[in-house]
Short mmCIF file of C-alpha atoms (C1' of nucleotides) in Angstrom, two decimals:
data_model
loop_
_atom_site.label_atom_id
_atom_site.label_comp_id
_atom_site.label_asym_id
_atom_site.label_seq_id
_atom_site.Cartn_x
_atom_site.Cartn_y
_atom_site.Cartn_z
CA MET A 1 144.97 65.58 102.22
CA HIS A 2 147.78 66.97 100.11
CA LYS A 3 149.95 69.66 101.66
CA ASP A 4 149.51 72.13 98.79
CA SER A 5 145.78 71.51 98.71
CA GLU A 6 145.55 72.45 102.37
CA ARG A 7 147.56 75.57 101.74
CA PHE A 8 145.26 76.59 98.91
CA ILE A 9 142.18 75.93 101.02
CA GLU A 10 143.48 77.97 103.92
CA ARG A 11 144.42 80.85 101.66
CA MET A 12 140.93 80.83 100.21
CA GLY A 13 139.65 81.05 103.76
CA LEU A 14 141.76 84.12 104.43
CA GLN A 15 140.76 85.73 101.14
CA PHE A 16 137.10 85.35 102.01
CA GLU A 17 137.76 86.72 105.45
CA THR A 18 139.30 89.93 104.12
CA ASP A 19 136.17 90.29 102.00
CA GLY A 20 134.12 90.21 105.19
CA LEU A 21 132.87 86.63 104.85
CA PRO A 22 133.32 83.66 107.19
CA ARG A 23 136.66 81.96 106.84
CA THR A 24 134.99 78.57 106.76
CA ALA A 25 132.96 79.58 103.71
CA GLY A 26 136.19 80.33 101.89
CA ARG A 27 137.69 77.03 102.93
CA ILE A 28 134.65 75.18 101.65
CA MET A 29 134.94 77.04 98.36
CA GLY A 30 138.57 76.02 98.09
CA LEU A 31 137.69 72.42 98.79
CA LEU A 32 134.88 72.40 96.26
CA LEU A 33 137.21 73.81 93.62
CA LEU A 34 139.70 71.01 94.15
CA ARG A 35 137.47 67.98 94.50
CA GLU A 36 136.45 65.98 91.49
CA ALA A 37 132.88 65.19 92.53
CA PRO A 38 130.26 67.10 94.52
CA LEU A 39 130.62 66.78 98.29
CA SER A 40 128.13 65.98 101.03
CA LEU A 41 127.99 67.93 104.27
CA ASP A 42 129.70 65.05 106.05
CA ASP A 43 132.44 64.99 103.43
CA ILE A 44 133.01 68.68 104.00
CA SER A 45 132.92 68.44 107.79
CA GLY A 46 135.32 65.54 107.68
CA GLU A 47 137.82 67.07 105.32
CA LEU A 48 137.88 70.48 106.94
CA GLY A 49 137.43 69.45 110.54
CA VAL A 50 134.40 71.62 111.18
CA SER A 51 131.04 70.71 112.64
CA LYS A 52 128.16 69.71 110.41
CA GLY A 53 126.18 72.68 111.62
CA SER A 54 128.83 75.04 110.38
CA SER A 55 129.12 73.21 107.06
CA SER A 56 125.39 73.49 106.58
CA THR A 57 125.25 77.19 107.36
CA ASN A 58 128.23 78.08 105.23
CA CYS A 59 127.17 75.98 102.27
CA ARG A 60 123.85 77.76 102.28
CA LEU A 61 125.71 81.05 102.39
CA LEU A 62 127.80 80.01 99.39
CA GLU A 63 124.69 78.95 97.58
CA SER A 64 122.87 82.22 98.24
CA GLY A 65 125.94 84.14 97.10
CA GLY A 66 126.02 82.29 93.80
CA TRP A 67 129.37 80.60 94.43
CA ALA A 68 128.19 77.06 95.07
CA GLU A 69 125.27 74.96 93.99
CA ARG A 70 123.33 72.23 95.74
CA VAL A 71 122.80 69.08 93.72
CA SER A 72 121.21 65.74 94.43
CA ARG A 73 122.03 62.24 93.35
CA ARG A 74 119.62 59.52 92.29
CA GLY A 75 118.91 57.09 95.09
CA ASP A 76 120.65 59.29 97.67
CA ARG A 77 118.92 61.33 100.30
CA ARG A 78 121.92 63.56 100.92
CA ASP A 79 122.61 67.05 99.58
CA PHE A 80 125.79 67.56 97.61
CA TYR A 81 127.54 70.80 96.87
CA GLN A 82 129.71 71.81 93.95
CA VAL A 83 131.08 75.01 92.47
CA ALA A 84 128.28 76.77 90.64
CA PRO A 85 128.88 76.49 86.89
CA ASP A 86 127.54 80.01 86.42
CA MET A 87 129.49 81.37 89.37
CA ALA A 88 130.80 84.34 87.41
CA LEU A 89 127.42 85.67 86.37
CA ARG A 90 125.80 84.94 89.70
CA SER A 91 128.43 86.77 91.70
CA LEU A 92 128.23 89.79 89.41
CA ASP A 93 124.53 89.74 89.93
CA ALA A 94 125.04 89.70 93.68
CA ALA A 95 127.35 92.69 93.39
CA GLN A 96 124.69 94.52 91.42
CA THR A 97 122.16 93.78 94.13
CA ARG A 98 124.36 95.23 96.83
CA ILE A 99 124.88 98.40 94.83
CA LYS A 100 121.15 98.71 94.29
CA SER A 101 120.61 98.56 98.02
CA LEU A 102 122.93 101.54 98.40
CA LEU A 103 121.04 103.34 95.63
CA ALA A 104 117.76 102.80 97.43
CA LEU A 105 119.28 104.32 100.56
CA LEU A 106 120.51 107.35 98.64
CA ASP A 107 117.18 107.88 96.90
CA ASP A 108 115.36 107.71 100.22
CA ALA A 109 117.74 110.29 101.59
CA LEU A 110 117.07 112.66 98.69
CA GLU A 111 113.38 112.35 99.31
CA SER A 112 113.56 113.14 102.98
CA LEU A 113 116.42 115.59 103.31
CA PRO A 114 115.37 119.26 103.25
CA ALA A 115 116.34 121.49 100.36
CA GLU A 116 118.52 123.64 102.64
CA LEU A 117 121.16 120.92 102.64
CA GLU A 118 122.12 121.84 99.09
CA THR A 119 125.67 120.59 99.29
CA GLY A 120 124.80 117.33 100.95
CA ARG A 121 122.04 116.65 98.46
CA ARG A 122 124.38 117.39 95.58
CA ARG A 123 127.01 115.00 96.91
CA ILE A 124 124.47 112.27 97.49
CA ARG A 125 123.21 112.75 93.96
CA ALA A 126 126.77 112.45 92.68
CA VAL A 127 127.37 109.21 94.55
CA GLY A 128 124.10 107.92 93.15
CA ASP A 129 125.04 108.89 89.60
CA PHE A 130 128.25 106.96 89.88
CA HIS A 131 126.61 103.86 91.24
CA ARG A 132 123.88 103.93 88.64
CA PHE A 133 126.65 104.05 86.08
CA LEU A 134 128.25 101.07 87.79
CA VAL A 135 125.07 99.00 87.74
CA SER A 136 124.70 99.57 84.02
CA GLU A 137 128.35 98.73 83.40
CA LEU A 138 127.96 95.53 85.39
CA GLN A 139 125.06 94.62 83.17
CA ASP A 140 127.27 95.04 80.11
CA ILE A 141 130.02 93.01 81.69
CA MET A 142 127.64 90.16 82.36
CA GLU A 143 126.53 90.14 78.77
CA ARG A 144 130.08 90.28 77.48
CA TRP A 145 131.13 87.43 79.73
CA ALA A 146 128.19 85.32 78.69
CA ARG A 147 129.30 85.84 75.08
CA ILE A 148 132.89 84.84 75.88
CA GLU A 149 131.84 81.77 77.82
CA SER A 150 129.66 80.43 75.07
CA ALA A 151 132.48 80.92 72.57
CA PRO A 152 134.55 78.03 71.12
CA ALA A 153 137.03 78.28 74.03
CA GLU A 154 140.38 77.39 72.51
CA SER A 155 142.41 77.23 75.70
CA GLY A 156 139.77 75.63 77.90
CA SER A 157 137.85 77.43 80.63
CA ASP A 158 134.75 75.77 81.98
CA LEU A 159 133.81 75.70 85.62
CA GLY A 160 131.48 72.75 85.93
CA GLU A 161 129.84 70.32 83.61
CA GLY A 162 131.89 67.31 84.61
CA SER A 163 129.04 64.82 84.53
CA HIS A 164 128.84 62.63 87.57
CA ASP A 165 126.99 59.27 87.70
CA MET B 1 121.13 117.39 114.28
CA HIS B 2 118.21 116.99 111.89
CA LYS B 3 116.11 113.84 112.25
CA ASP B 4 116.43 112.81 108.58
CA SER B 5 120.14 113.46 108.63
CA GLU B 6 120.51 111.08 111.53
CA ARG B 7 118.49 108.49 109.73
CA PHE B 8 120.69 108.78 106.66
CA ILE B 9 123.84 108.54 108.73
CA GLU B 10 122.66 105.43 110.55
CA ARG B 11 121.64 103.78 107.32
CA MET B 12 125.06 104.46 105.88
CA GLY B 13 126.49 102.79 108.96
CA LEU B 14 124.42 99.68 108.37
CA GLN B 15 125.27 99.64 104.67
CA PHE B 16 128.98 99.70 105.48
CA GLU B 17 128.46 96.98 108.03
CA THR B 18 126.86 94.61 105.54
CA ASP B 19 129.89 95.23 103.35
CA GLY B 20 132.09 94.01 106.18
CA LEU B 21 133.31 97.41 107.34
CA PRO B 22 132.97 99.10 110.74
CA ARG B 23 129.61 100.72 111.27
CA THR B 24 131.28 103.86 112.57
CA ALA B 25 133.19 104.27 109.31
CA GLY B 26 129.89 104.29 107.46
CA ARG B 27 128.41 106.81 109.85
CA ILE B 28 131.40 109.10 109.36
CA MET B 29 130.99 108.76 105.61
CA GLY B 30 127.34 109.75 105.92
CA LEU B 31 128.24 112.74 108.05
CA LEU B 32 130.95 113.87 105.65
CA LEU B 33 128.51 113.67 102.76
CA LEU B 34 126.06 115.94 104.52
CA ARG B 35 128.30 118.58 106.00
CA GLU B 36 129.18 121.67 104.08
CA ALA B 37 132.79 122.03 105.23
CA PRO B 38 135.49 119.49 106.13
CA LEU B 39 135.29 118.20 109.71
CA SER B 40 137.89 117.81 112.43
CA LEU B 41 138.16 114.69 114.55
CA ASP B 42 136.53 116.51 117.43
CA ASP B 43 133.69 117.63 115.17
CA ILE B 44 133.13 114.02 114.16
CA SER B 45 133.37 112.65 117.70
CA GLY B 46 130.98 115.30 118.91
CA GLU B 47 128.38 114.83 116.21
CA LEU B 48 128.40 111.06 116.26
CA GLY B 49 129.00 110.51 119.95
CA VAL B 50 132.06 108.31 119.51
CA SER B 51 135.47 108.59 121.10
CA LYS B 52 138.24 110.48 119.38
CA GLY B 53 140.29 107.30 119.15
CA SER B 54 137.59 105.65 117.14
CA SER B 55 137.17 108.70 114.92
CA SER B 56 140.88 108.73 114.21
CA THR B 57 141.04 105.02 113.36
CA ASN B 58 137.98 105.07 111.16
CA CYS B 59 138.91 108.25 109.34
CA ARG B 60 142.22 106.69 108.46
CA LEU B 61 140.40 103.62 107.25
CA LEU B 62 138.18 105.78 105.05
CA GLU B 63 141.23 107.57 103.75
CA SER B 64 143.07 104.37 102.89
CA GLY B 65 139.96 103.04 101.17
CA GLY B 66 139.74 106.11 98.97
CA TRP B 67 136.43 107.30 100.37
CA ALA B 68 137.60 110.26 102.39
CA GLU B 69 140.47 112.69 102.18
CA ARG B 70 142.46 114.46 104.83
CA VAL B 71 142.90 118.17 104.31
CA SER B 72 144.52 120.94 106.30
CA ARG B 73 143.67 124.54 106.84
CA ARG B 74 146.03 127.50 106.95
CA GLY B 75 146.84 128.54 110.48
CA ASP B 76 145.23 125.43 111.97
CA ARG B 77 147.06 122.49 113.42
CA ARG B 78 144.08 120.15 113.14
CA ASP B 79 143.35 117.55 110.48
CA PHE B 80 140.09 117.86 108.60
CA TYR B 81 138.30 115.20 106.63
CA GLN B 82 136.02 115.47 103.63
CA VAL B 83 134.59 113.15 100.99
CA ALA B 84 137.32 112.37 98.47
CA PRO B 85 136.57 114.16 95.20
CA ASP B 86 137.88 111.17 93.24
CA MET B 87 136.06 108.67 95.43
CA ALA B 88 134.62 106.81 92.45
CA LEU B 89 137.93 106.07 90.78
CA ARG B 90 139.69 105.30 94.02
CA SER B 91 137.12 102.76 95.14
CA LEU B 92 137.21 101.03 91.76
CA ASP B 93 140.94 100.90 92.10
CA ALA B 94 140.59 99.30 95.52
CA ALA B 95 138.25 96.70 94.05
CA GLN B 96 140.81 95.92 91.38
CA THR B 97 143.47 95.47 94.01
CA ARG B 98 141.36 92.98 95.93
CA ILE B 99 140.76 90.95 92.78
CA LYS B 100 144.45 90.96 92.00
CA SER B 101 145.16 89.50 95.39
CA LEU B 102 142.81 86.63 94.57
CA LEU B 103 144.55 86.18 91.22
CA ALA B 104 147.92 85.91 92.93
CA LEU B 105 146.49 83.22 95.19
CA LEU B 106 145.14 81.27 92.23
CA ASP B 107 148.40 81.52 90.28
CA ASP B 108 150.34 80.28 93.27
CA ALA B 109 147.98 77.36 93.54
CA LEU B 110 148.49 76.44 89.89
CA GLU B 111 152.22 76.46 90.43
CA SER B 112 152.16 74.20 93.44
CA LEU B 113 149.28 71.83 92.82
CA PRO B 114 150.26 68.53 91.19
CA ALA B 115 149.14 67.72 87.67
CA GLU B 116 147.02 64.81 88.92
CA LEU B 117 144.42 67.28 90.17
CA GLU B 118 143.31 67.94 86.60
CA THR B 119 139.80 68.98 87.45
CA GLY B 120 140.80 71.24 90.29
CA ARG B 121 143.47 72.90 88.22
CA ARG B 122 141.03 73.45 85.40
CA ARG B 123 138.46 75.05 87.71
CA ILE B 124 141.06 77.29 89.27
CA ARG B 125 142.19 78.35 85.83
CA ALA B 126 138.59 79.15 84.94
CA VAL B 127 138.10 81.30 88.03
CA GLY B 128 141.33 83.07 87.17
CA ASP B 129 140.25 83.70 83.59
CA PHE B 130 137.06 85.32 84.80
CA HIS B 131 138.79 87.53 87.29
CA ARG B 132 141.43 88.60 84.80
CA PHE B 133 138.55 89.58 82.56
CA LEU B 134 137.06 91.53 85.45
CA VAL B 135 140.26 93.44 86.15
CA SER B 136 140.47 94.53 82.54
CA GLU B 137 136.80 95.53 82.49
CA LEU B 138 137.31 97.57 85.65
CA GLN B 139 140.11 99.38 83.93
CA ASP B 140 137.80 100.29 81.07
CA ILE B 141 135.12 101.41 83.49
CA MET B 142 137.55 103.70 85.24
CA GLU B 143 138.52 105.29 81.96
CA ARG B 144 134.93 105.69 80.87
CA TRP B 145 133.98 107.28 84.18
CA ALA B 146 136.91 109.66 84.03
CA ARG B 147 135.64 110.73 80.60
CA ILE B 148 132.09 111.25 81.86
CA GLU B 149 133.21 113.20 84.90
CA SER B 150 135.29 115.63 82.92
CA ALA B 151 132.36 116.21 80.54
CA PRO B 152 130.19 119.39 80.53
CA ALA B 153 127.87 117.91 83.18
CA GLU B 154 124.47 119.36 82.33
CA SER B 155 122.60 118.17 85.39
CA GLY B 156 125.34 118.71 87.93
CA SER B 157 127.34 115.90 89.55
CA ASP B 158 130.51 116.85 91.33
CA LEU B 159 131.60 115.37 94.60
CA GLY B 160 133.96 117.93 96.01
CA GLU B 161 135.46 121.20 94.90
CA GLY B 162 133.42 123.44 97.15
CA SER B 163 136.26 125.79 98.07
CA HIS B 164 136.50 126.56 101.77
CA ASP B 165 138.37 129.55 103.16
"C1'" DC C 1 106.12 51.07 113.96
"C1'" DT C 2 111.09 51.62 114.88
"C1'" DG C 3 115.32 53.30 114.26
"C1'" DA C 4 118.88 55.16 111.35
"C1'" DA C 5 120.40 58.86 108.25
"C1'" DC C 6 119.65 63.39 106.86
"C1'" DG C 7 119.71 68.73 107.10
"C1'" DT C 8 118.50 72.55 109.98
"C1'" DT C 9 118.31 75.33 113.98
"C1'" DC C 10 119.50 77.11 118.38
"C1'" DA C 11 121.51 77.91 123.03
"C1'" DG C 12 125.90 78.27 124.79
"C1'" DT C 13 130.57 79.48 124.11
"C1'" DA C 14 134.89 80.71 122.20
"C1'" DG C 15 137.08 83.91 119.56
"C1'" DA C 16 137.45 88.30 116.92
"C1'" DA C 17 136.49 93.02 116.15
"C1'" DA C 18 135.32 97.63 117.54
"C1'" DT C 19 135.25 101.06 121.09
"C1'" DT C 20 136.70 103.56 124.98
"C1'" DG C 21 139.70 106.15 127.81
"C1'" DA C 22 144.09 107.14 129.06
"C1'" DA C 23 148.90 107.65 128.02
"C1'" DC C 24 152.17 109.31 124.87
"C1'" DG C 25 154.86 112.16 121.52
"C1'" DT C 26 154.73 116.34 118.99
"C1'" DT C 27 153.95 121.05 117.95
"C1'" DC C 28 153.39 125.54 119.12
"C1'" DA C 29 151.90 129.89 121.63
"C1'" DG C 30 153.10 132.59 125.40
"C1'" DC D 1 160.37 126.32 129.62
"C1'" DT D 2 155.47 125.32 130.39
"C1'" DG D 3 151.24 123.92 129.29
"C1'" DA D 4 147.55 123.42 126.02
"C1'" DA D 5 145.91 121.36 121.70
"C1'" DC D 6 146.57 117.82 118.53
"C1'" DG D 7 146.54 112.90 116.48
"C1'" DT D 8 147.89 108.26 117.44
"C1'" DT D 9 148.26 104.05 119.88
"C1'" DC D 10 147.27 100.48 123.15
"C1'" DA D 11 145.37 97.74 127.05
"C1'" DA D 12 140.96 96.80 128.90
"C1'" DT D 13 136.33 96.11 127.86
"C1'" DT D 14 132.21 95.61 125.46
"C1'" DT D 15 129.91 93.94 121.56
"C1'" DC D 16 129.44 90.96 117.57
"C1'" DT D 17 130.27 86.90 114.91
"C1'" DA D 18 131.15 82.16 114.05
"C1'" DC D 19 131.35 77.64 115.74
"C1'" DT D 20 130.06 73.56 118.32
"C1'" DG D 21 127.20 70.03 119.89
"C1'" DA D 22 122.82 68.62 120.83
"C1'" DA D 23 117.95 68.60 119.88
"C1'" DC D 24 114.52 68.42 116.49
"C1'" DG D 25 111.62 67.30 112.34
"C1'" DT D 26 111.57 64.58 108.29
"C1'" DT D 27 112.26 60.72 105.31
"C1'" DC D 28 112.80 56.16 104.45
"C1'" DA D 29 114.26 51.15 104.90
"C1'" DG D 30 113.12 47.13 107.22
#
DNA sequence: CTGAACGTTCAGTAGAAATTGAACGTTCAG
DNA sequence: CTGAACGTTCAATTTCTACTGAACGTTCAG
């Protein structure tokens, strides 16, 4: 493994960690970004020096977060993982979902909290207003990005689509 | 302490936790949202049943994240905390900063990784393009929100500004 | 049917993060 | 000067999280 590749992979691990995600998930993401073809769990375990159990768990985390994608290969029983081609949209969608969970919490609070807590209720409403605004802005962003991605792309910018045999 | 208030506070704690932040920080945020006037560290420790050390650490975390604000009171040596009036803008700014740190990582990688890793370099460039797009969109969002906030506000939506003696 | 190759899960464990409680430095009233 | 009231910090401890390695169920070739 190349020295600079390792450095990149480790930095991805740290970046994920500061975002509150497992370091190994970040490392896997770094590895997937660098490698030409999709990787099996054993590939990942081997290259990163982590157990297969951990690779499995973290790949599934990456998949559920919209960062990676599980693919299969004809005549092969193994799972392979690669960077999700629609990573951008999927991660924005995940962000939206998290915000909506906060909104649900705030709405519940407004339903249950007594009217006497005027100030509190007003603040909670304000936080809700802002996050509703955010959700709608995120929607716009997703649409704008989809437009950009499907555009002619003069200076190259695709994430996946390298066809593998 | 009201039953529904407690419930709200605990849910805020859990919400923060799923975002990778200390549960206590979320609880403090919930408490600050509900309370009429700014709270001292002893107020917070008392109401939440946590040590003063923890209150201090978490309040400073909330302050650095743009969620809460430290204020003082004439003739009082204590620090008081309240929800930051510009919470929305400050948290967007924090999000931007995190994305920029990822961008720096990606740019470094492009500088150091050898040209042979065509595919990897292309993917990294693509992730960078998307996140540069995001940073610029966040900027727009901040400006739009600032516009909305300063507007007439027919149905009420301010976060702070309750003047305390 | 047998055994190898998979991915998943789980108990045990190592490691990290959060919390406590006490110590400390500072400020200030008396 | 003295002592009380602060906020901060840090070592010890508790609590959580992530990882490992093994066990398990499944699929499939022979």
